[in-house]
Short mmCIF file of C-alpha atoms in Angstrom, two decimals:
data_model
loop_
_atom_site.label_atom_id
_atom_site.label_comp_id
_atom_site.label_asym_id
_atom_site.label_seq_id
_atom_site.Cartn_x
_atom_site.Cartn_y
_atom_site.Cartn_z
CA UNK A 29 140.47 101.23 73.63
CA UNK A 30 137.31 102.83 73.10
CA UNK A 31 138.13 106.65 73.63
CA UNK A 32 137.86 108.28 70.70
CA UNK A 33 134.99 111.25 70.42
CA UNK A 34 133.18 110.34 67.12
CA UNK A 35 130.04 112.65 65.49
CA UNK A 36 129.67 109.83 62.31
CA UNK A 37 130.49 106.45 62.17
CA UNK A 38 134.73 105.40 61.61
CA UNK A 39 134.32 101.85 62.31
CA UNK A 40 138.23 101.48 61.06
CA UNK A 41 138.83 103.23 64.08
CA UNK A 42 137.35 100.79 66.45
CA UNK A 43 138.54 97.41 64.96
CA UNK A 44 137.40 95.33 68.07
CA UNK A 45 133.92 97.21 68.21
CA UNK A 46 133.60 96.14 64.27
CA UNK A 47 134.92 92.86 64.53
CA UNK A 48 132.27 91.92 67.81
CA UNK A 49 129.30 93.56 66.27
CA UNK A 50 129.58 91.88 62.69
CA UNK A 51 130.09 88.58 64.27
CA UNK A 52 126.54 89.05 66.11
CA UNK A 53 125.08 90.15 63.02
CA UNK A 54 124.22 93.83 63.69
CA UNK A 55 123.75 96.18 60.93
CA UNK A 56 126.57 97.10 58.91
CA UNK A 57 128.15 100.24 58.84
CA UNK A 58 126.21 103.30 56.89
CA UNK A 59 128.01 105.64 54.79
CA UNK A 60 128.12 109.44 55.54
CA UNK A 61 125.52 109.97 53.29
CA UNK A 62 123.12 107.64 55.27
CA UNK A 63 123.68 109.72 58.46
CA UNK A 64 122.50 112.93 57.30
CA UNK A 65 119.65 115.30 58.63
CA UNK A 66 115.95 114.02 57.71
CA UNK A 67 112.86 115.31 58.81
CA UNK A 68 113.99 117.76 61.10
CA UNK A 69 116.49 115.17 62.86
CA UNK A 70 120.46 114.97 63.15
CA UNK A 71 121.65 111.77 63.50
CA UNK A 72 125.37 110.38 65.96
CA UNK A 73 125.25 107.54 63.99
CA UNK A 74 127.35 104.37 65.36
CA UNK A 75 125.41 104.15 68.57
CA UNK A 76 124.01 100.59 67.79
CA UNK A 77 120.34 100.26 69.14
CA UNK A 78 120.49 103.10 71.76
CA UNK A 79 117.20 101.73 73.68
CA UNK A 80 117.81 104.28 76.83
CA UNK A 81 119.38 107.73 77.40
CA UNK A 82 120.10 109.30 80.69
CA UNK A 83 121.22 112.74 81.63
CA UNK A 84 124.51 113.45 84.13
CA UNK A 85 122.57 116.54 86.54
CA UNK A 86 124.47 119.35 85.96
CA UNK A 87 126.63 118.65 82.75
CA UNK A 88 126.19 118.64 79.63
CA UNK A 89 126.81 115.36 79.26
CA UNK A 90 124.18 112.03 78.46
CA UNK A 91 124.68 108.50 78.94
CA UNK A 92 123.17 106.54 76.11
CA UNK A 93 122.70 102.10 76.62
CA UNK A 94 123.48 99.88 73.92
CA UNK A 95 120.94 96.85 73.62
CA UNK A 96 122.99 94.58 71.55
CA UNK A 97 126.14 92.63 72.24
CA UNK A 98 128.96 94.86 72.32
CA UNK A 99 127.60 98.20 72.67
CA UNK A 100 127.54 98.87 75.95
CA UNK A 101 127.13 102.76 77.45
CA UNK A 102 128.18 105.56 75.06
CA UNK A 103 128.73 109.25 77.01
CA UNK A 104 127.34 111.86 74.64
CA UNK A 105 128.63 115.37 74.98
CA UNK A 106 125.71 117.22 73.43
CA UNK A 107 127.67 120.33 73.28
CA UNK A 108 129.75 118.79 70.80
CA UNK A 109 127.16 116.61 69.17
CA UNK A 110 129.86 113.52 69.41
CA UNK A 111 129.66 110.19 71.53
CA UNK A 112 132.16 108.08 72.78
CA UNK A 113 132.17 104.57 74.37
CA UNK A 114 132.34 104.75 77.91
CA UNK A 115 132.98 101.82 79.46
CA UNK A 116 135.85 100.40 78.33
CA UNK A 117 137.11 97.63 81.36
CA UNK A 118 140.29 99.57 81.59
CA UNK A 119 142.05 99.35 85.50
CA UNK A 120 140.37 102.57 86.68
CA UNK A 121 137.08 101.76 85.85
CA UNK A 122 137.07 99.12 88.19
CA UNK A 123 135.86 99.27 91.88
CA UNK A 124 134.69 96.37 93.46
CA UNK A 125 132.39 96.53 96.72
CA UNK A 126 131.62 93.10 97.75
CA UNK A 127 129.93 94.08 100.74
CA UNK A 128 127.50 95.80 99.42
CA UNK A 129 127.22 94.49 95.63
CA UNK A 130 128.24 90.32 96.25
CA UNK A 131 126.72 88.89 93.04
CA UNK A 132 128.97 89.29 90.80
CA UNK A 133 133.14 89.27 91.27
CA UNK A 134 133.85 89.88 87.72
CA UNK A 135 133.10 93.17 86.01
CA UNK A 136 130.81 92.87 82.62
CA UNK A 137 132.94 92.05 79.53
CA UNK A 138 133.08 94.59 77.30
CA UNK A 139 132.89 92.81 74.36
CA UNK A 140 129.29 91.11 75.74
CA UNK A 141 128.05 94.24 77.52
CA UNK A 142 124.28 94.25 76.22
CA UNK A 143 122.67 97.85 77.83
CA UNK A 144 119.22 97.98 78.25
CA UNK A 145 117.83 100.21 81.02
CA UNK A 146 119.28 102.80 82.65
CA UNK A 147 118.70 104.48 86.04
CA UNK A 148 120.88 107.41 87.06
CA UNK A 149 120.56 109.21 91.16
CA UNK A 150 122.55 111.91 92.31
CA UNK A 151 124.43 110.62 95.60
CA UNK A 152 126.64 114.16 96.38
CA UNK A 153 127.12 117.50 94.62
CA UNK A 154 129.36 115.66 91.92
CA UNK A 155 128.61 112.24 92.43
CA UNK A 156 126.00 109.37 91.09
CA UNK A 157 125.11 106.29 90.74
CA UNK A 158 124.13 105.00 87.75
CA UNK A 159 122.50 101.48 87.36
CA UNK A 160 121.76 99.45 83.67
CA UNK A 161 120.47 96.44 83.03
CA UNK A 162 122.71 94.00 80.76
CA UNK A 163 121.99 90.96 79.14
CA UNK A 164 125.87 90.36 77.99
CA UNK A 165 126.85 87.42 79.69
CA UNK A 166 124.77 87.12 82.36
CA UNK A 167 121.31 88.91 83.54
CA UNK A 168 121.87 91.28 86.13
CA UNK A 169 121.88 95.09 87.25
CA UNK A 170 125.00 96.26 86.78
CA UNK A 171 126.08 99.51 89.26
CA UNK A 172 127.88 101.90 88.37
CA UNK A 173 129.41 105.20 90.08
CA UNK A 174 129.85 108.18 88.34
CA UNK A 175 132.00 111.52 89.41
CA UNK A 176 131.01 114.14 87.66
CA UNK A 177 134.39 115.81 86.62
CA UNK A 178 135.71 119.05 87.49
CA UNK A 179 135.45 122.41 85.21
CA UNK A 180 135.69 121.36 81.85
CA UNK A 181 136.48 117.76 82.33
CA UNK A 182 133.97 114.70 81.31
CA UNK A 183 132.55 112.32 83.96
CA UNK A 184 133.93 109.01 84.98
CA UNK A 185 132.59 105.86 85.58
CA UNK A 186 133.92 102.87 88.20
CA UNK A 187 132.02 99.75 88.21
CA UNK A 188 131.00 98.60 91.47
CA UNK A 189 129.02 95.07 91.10
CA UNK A 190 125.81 93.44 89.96
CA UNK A 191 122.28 92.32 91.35
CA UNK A 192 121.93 89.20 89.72
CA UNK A 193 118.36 88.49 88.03
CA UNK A 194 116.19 85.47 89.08
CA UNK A 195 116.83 82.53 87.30
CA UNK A 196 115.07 82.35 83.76
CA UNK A 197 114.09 86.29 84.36
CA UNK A 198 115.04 89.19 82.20
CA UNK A 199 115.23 92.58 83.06
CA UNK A 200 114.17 95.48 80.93
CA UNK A 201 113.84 98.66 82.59
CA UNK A 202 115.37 99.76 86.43
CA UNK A 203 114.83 102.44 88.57
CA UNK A 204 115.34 102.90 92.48
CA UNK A 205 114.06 104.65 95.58
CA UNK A 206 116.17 107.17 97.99
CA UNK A 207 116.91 104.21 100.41
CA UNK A 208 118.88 102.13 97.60
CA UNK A 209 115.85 100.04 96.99
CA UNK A 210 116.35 98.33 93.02
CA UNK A 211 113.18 97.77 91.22
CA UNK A 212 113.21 96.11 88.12
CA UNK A 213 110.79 95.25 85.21
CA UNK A 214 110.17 92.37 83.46
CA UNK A 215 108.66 92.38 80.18
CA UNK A 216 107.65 87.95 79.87
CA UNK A 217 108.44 85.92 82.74
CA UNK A 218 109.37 82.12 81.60
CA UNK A 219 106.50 80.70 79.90
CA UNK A 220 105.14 84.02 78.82
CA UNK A 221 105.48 85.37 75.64
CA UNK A 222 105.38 88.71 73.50
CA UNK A 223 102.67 87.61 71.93
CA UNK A 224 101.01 86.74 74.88
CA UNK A 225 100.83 90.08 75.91
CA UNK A 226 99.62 91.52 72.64
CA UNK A 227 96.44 89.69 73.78
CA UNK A 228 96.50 91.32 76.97
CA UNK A 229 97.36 88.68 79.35
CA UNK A 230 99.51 89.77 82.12
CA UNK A 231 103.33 88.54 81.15
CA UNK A 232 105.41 90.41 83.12
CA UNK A 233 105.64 92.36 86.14
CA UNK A 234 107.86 94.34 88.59
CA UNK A 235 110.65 93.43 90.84
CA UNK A 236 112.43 94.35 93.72
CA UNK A 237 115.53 94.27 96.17
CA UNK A 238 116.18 96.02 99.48
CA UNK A 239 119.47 97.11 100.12
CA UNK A 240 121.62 94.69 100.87
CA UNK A 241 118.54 92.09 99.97
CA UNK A 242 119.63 88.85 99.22
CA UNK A 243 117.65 88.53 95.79
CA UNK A 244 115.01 90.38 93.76
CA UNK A 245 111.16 89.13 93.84
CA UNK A 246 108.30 89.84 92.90
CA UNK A 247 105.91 92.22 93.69
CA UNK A 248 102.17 90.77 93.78
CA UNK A 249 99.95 92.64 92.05
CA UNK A 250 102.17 94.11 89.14
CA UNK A 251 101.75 91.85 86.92
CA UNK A 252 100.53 93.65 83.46
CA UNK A 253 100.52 92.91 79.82
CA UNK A 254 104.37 93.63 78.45
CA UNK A 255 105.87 95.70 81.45
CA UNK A 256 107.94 97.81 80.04
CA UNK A 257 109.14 101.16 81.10
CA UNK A 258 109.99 102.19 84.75
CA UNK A 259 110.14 105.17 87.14
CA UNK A 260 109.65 105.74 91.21
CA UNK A 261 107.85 108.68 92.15
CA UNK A 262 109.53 111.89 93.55
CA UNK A 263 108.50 111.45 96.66
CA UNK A 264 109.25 107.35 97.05
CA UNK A 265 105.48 106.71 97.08
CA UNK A 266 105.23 104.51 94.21
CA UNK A 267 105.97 104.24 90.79
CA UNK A 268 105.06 103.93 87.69
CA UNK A 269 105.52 101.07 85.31
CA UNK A 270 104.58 100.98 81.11
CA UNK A 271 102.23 98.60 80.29
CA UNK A 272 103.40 98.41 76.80
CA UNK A 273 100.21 95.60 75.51
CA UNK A 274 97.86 98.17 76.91
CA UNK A 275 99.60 101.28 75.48
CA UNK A 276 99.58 102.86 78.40
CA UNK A 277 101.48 104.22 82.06
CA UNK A 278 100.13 102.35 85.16
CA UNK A 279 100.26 103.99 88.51
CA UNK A 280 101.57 102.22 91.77
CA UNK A 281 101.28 102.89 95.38
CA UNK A 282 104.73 101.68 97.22
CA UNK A 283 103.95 98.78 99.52
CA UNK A 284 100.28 98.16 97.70
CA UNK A 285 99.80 94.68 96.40
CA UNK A 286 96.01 95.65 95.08
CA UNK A 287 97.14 96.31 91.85
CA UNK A 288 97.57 99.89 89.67
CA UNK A 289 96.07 102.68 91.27
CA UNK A 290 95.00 103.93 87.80
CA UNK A 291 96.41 103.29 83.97
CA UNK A 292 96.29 105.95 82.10
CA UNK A 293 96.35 105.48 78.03
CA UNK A 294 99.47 107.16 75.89
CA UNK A 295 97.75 109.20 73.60
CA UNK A 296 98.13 107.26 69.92
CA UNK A 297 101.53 105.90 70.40
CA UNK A 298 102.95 102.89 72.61
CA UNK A 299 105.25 104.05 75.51
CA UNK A 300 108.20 102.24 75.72
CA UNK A 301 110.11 104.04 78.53
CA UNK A 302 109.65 106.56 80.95
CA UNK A 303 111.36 108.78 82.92
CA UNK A 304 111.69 112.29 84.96
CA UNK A 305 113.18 114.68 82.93
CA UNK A 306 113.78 117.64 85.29
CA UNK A 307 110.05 118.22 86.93
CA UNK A 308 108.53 116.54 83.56
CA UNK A 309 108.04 112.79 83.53
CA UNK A 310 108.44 111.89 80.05
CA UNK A 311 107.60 108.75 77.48
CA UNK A 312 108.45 108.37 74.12
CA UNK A 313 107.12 105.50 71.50
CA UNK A 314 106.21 104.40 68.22
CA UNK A 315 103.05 105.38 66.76
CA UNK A 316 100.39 102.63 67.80
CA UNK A 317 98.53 103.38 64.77
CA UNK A 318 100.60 103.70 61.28
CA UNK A 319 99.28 103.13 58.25
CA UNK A 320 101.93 102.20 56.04
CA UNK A 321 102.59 99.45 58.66
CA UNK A 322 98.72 98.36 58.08
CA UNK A 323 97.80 100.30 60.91
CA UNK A 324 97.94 98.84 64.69
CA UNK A 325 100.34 95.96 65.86
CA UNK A 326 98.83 93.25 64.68
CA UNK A 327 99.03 89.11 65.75
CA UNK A 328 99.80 87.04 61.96
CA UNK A 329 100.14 83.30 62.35
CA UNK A 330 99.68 83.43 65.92
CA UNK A 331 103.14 85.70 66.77
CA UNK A 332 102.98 89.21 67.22
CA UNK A 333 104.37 91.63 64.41
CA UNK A 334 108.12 92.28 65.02
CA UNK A 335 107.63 96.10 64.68
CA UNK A 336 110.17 96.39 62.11
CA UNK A 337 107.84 98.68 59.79
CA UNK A 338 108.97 102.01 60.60
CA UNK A 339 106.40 104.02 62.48
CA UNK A 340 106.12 107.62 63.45
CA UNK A 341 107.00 108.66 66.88
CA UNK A 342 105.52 110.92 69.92
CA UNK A 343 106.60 112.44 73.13
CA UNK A 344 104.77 112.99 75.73
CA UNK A 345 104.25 114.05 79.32
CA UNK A 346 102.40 112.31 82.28
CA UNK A 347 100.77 114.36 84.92
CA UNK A 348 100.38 111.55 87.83
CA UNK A 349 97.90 113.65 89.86
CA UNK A 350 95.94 114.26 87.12
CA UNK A 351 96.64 111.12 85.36
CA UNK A 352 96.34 112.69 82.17
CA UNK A 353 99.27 113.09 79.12
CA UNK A 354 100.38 115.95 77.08
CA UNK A 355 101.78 115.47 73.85
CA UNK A 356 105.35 117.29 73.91
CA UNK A 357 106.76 116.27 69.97
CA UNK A 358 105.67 113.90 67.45
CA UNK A 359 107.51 112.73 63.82
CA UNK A 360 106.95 110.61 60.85
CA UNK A 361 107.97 107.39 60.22
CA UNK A 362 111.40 107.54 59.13
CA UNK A 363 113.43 104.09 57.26
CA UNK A 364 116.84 104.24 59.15
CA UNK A 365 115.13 105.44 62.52
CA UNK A 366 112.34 103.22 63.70
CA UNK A 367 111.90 101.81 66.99
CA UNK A 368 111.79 105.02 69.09
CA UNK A 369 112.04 104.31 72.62
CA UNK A 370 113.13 107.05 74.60
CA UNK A 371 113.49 111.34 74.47
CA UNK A 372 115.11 113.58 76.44
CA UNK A 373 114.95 116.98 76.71
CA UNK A 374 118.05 118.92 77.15
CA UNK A 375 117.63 123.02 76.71
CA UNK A 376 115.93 123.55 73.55
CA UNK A 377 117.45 120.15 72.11
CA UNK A 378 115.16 116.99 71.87
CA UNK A 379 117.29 113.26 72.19
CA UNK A 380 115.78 110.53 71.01
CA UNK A 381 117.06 106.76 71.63
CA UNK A 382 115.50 103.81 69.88
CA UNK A 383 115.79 99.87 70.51
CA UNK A 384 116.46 99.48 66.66
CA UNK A 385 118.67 101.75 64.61
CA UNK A 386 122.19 102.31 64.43
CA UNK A 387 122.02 105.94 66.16
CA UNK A 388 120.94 108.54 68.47
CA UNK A 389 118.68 111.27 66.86
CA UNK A 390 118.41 114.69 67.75
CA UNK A 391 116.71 118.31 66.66
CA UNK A 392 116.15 121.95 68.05
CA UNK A 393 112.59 122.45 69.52
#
């Protein structure tokens, strides 16, 4: 069972994590020497591809996705500086609701769970919901409640069902609205193509579900080049979805099928996702420009670069009345950390997840 609190890697201690992630050919394990500070960062290593990172309101706690087979949500006590797999299938993580989730009957498998976005609302004083996308298994939205402990003790998690994708449709990033509407985005629909949207044709585009909705669909009018990243507004009005071809945050209006209301460009780096991180909405990327990678993404042989070149990274902060960004924090390109994805600001501690690497990165601002 995966329970242990770990600060480096100690695969031996998690023979069934080892066994599942070898056999899917992730990276191997690094030795302690591989996970120490660089560039200003400290490093959880372990954490395979750590694409998304959430904070529980009012602990000190983070929930951190997995985007590869196996790897599932890690809670992050960032007191501590350890992680721990979270979701583990055991008895008392398991809560059906039929009613209101009918989709799926069976929980995720641990062994499959594949985390990509995450989307975490308060529902009471200690209480949440927290919903993640998974491609382990099956394509779907996976919810989640979470009780945020009492005193000293760490949250828990029950899982509670699954939207179920369209057919052929993968999700990427989630987020919802006060009334338990699910939107979800989807970075190529079938047919459509990474590289596709590298030459700015519109690939993807944004979904969504009422409550209680029988299915997601589409929204007209959303369609952009890679969509990416995804957040409502405060006040339910819209929302705002990465258009990661165009390198930049477009602005909805809820119930608008006329297209963005503006797109504002991320200033020298490509925002993967986006989110509100106390009264600051917040994206993080890889540099669009690097020159060690030969500069901008570029197309070779008709397919689009894979991005495994590490690039710098940057931080920054979206103003939607203004529609203007601020950088917030920036780094080099870093072998061992590339593929930056997401930050999170927690005190004077910056987070950083990335779809790539092996671990979650961290520094003092």
């Amino acid at each position: 069972m995966r329970s242990g609190w770990r600060a480096l890697p100690d695969w031996m201690r998690c023979p069934v994590m080892l066994a599942g992630l070898l056999a899917w050919g992730a990276p191997p394990a690094h030795a302690a020497d591989d996970c120490k500070p660089a560039q200003g960062l400290s490093f959880l290593c372990g954490a395979i591809k750590p694409e998304d990172l959430k904070r529980i309101p009012g602990t000190p706690y983070l929930v951190a996705s997995g985007f590869s087979p196996g790897s599932g949500l890690k809670l992050v006590d960032t007191r501590r500086k350890q992680f721990r797999f979270w979701y583990t299938g055991a008895a008392d993580q398991i809560a059906p609701d039929p009613p209101r989730y009918p989709d799926c009957a069976t929980p995720p498998d641990p062994a499959l769970f594949n985390a990509r976005g995450l989307s975490l609302r308060k529902t009471g004083r200690a209480s949440a919901s927290l919903l993640v996308v998974n491609h382990g298994g099956r394509e779907a939205v996976e919810v989640f409640a979470i009780s945020m402990g009492a005193g000293r003790d760490a949250p828990t998690l029950r899982w509670q069902g699954c939207l179920r994708m369209p057919e052929g449709h993968v999700g990427n990033a989630v987020a919802s609205y006060a009334d338990g509407t699910v939107l979800v985005s989807v970075l190529t629909r079938p047919g459509m193509t990474i590289t596709d949207f590298e030459r700015g044709e519109k690939t993807g585009g944004i979904y969504e579900r009422a409550p209680r909705g029988s299915g997601f669909s589409l929204i007209p009018g959303t369609e952009l080049p890679g969509n990416n990243g995804l957040e409502t507004a405060r006040d339910d009005s819209g929302f705002y979805a990465v258009a990661f071809g165009l390198r930049a945050v477009a602005l909805f209006k809820r119930g608008s099928t006329d297209g963005p209301a503006a797109i504002v460009p991320a200033p020298g780096f490509m925002p993967d996702n986006i989110h509100w991180n106390g009264n600051r909405l917040i994206a993080a990327g890889m540099s669009s420009d690097e020159p060690a990678c030969g500069g901008t993404r570029k197309i070779i042989n008709g397919v689009a670069d894979t991005m495994q070149c590490p690039r710098g990274w940057r931080v920054a902060e979206l103003d939607p009345r203004r529609k203007t960004f601020r950088l917030v924090a920036e780094g080099a390109r870093m072998p061992g950390f590339n593929g930056v994805s997401q930050a999170l600001l927690m005190g004077r501690t910056l987070w950083l997840g990335s779809y790539q690497a092996d671990r979650i990165a961290y520094r003092q601002r």
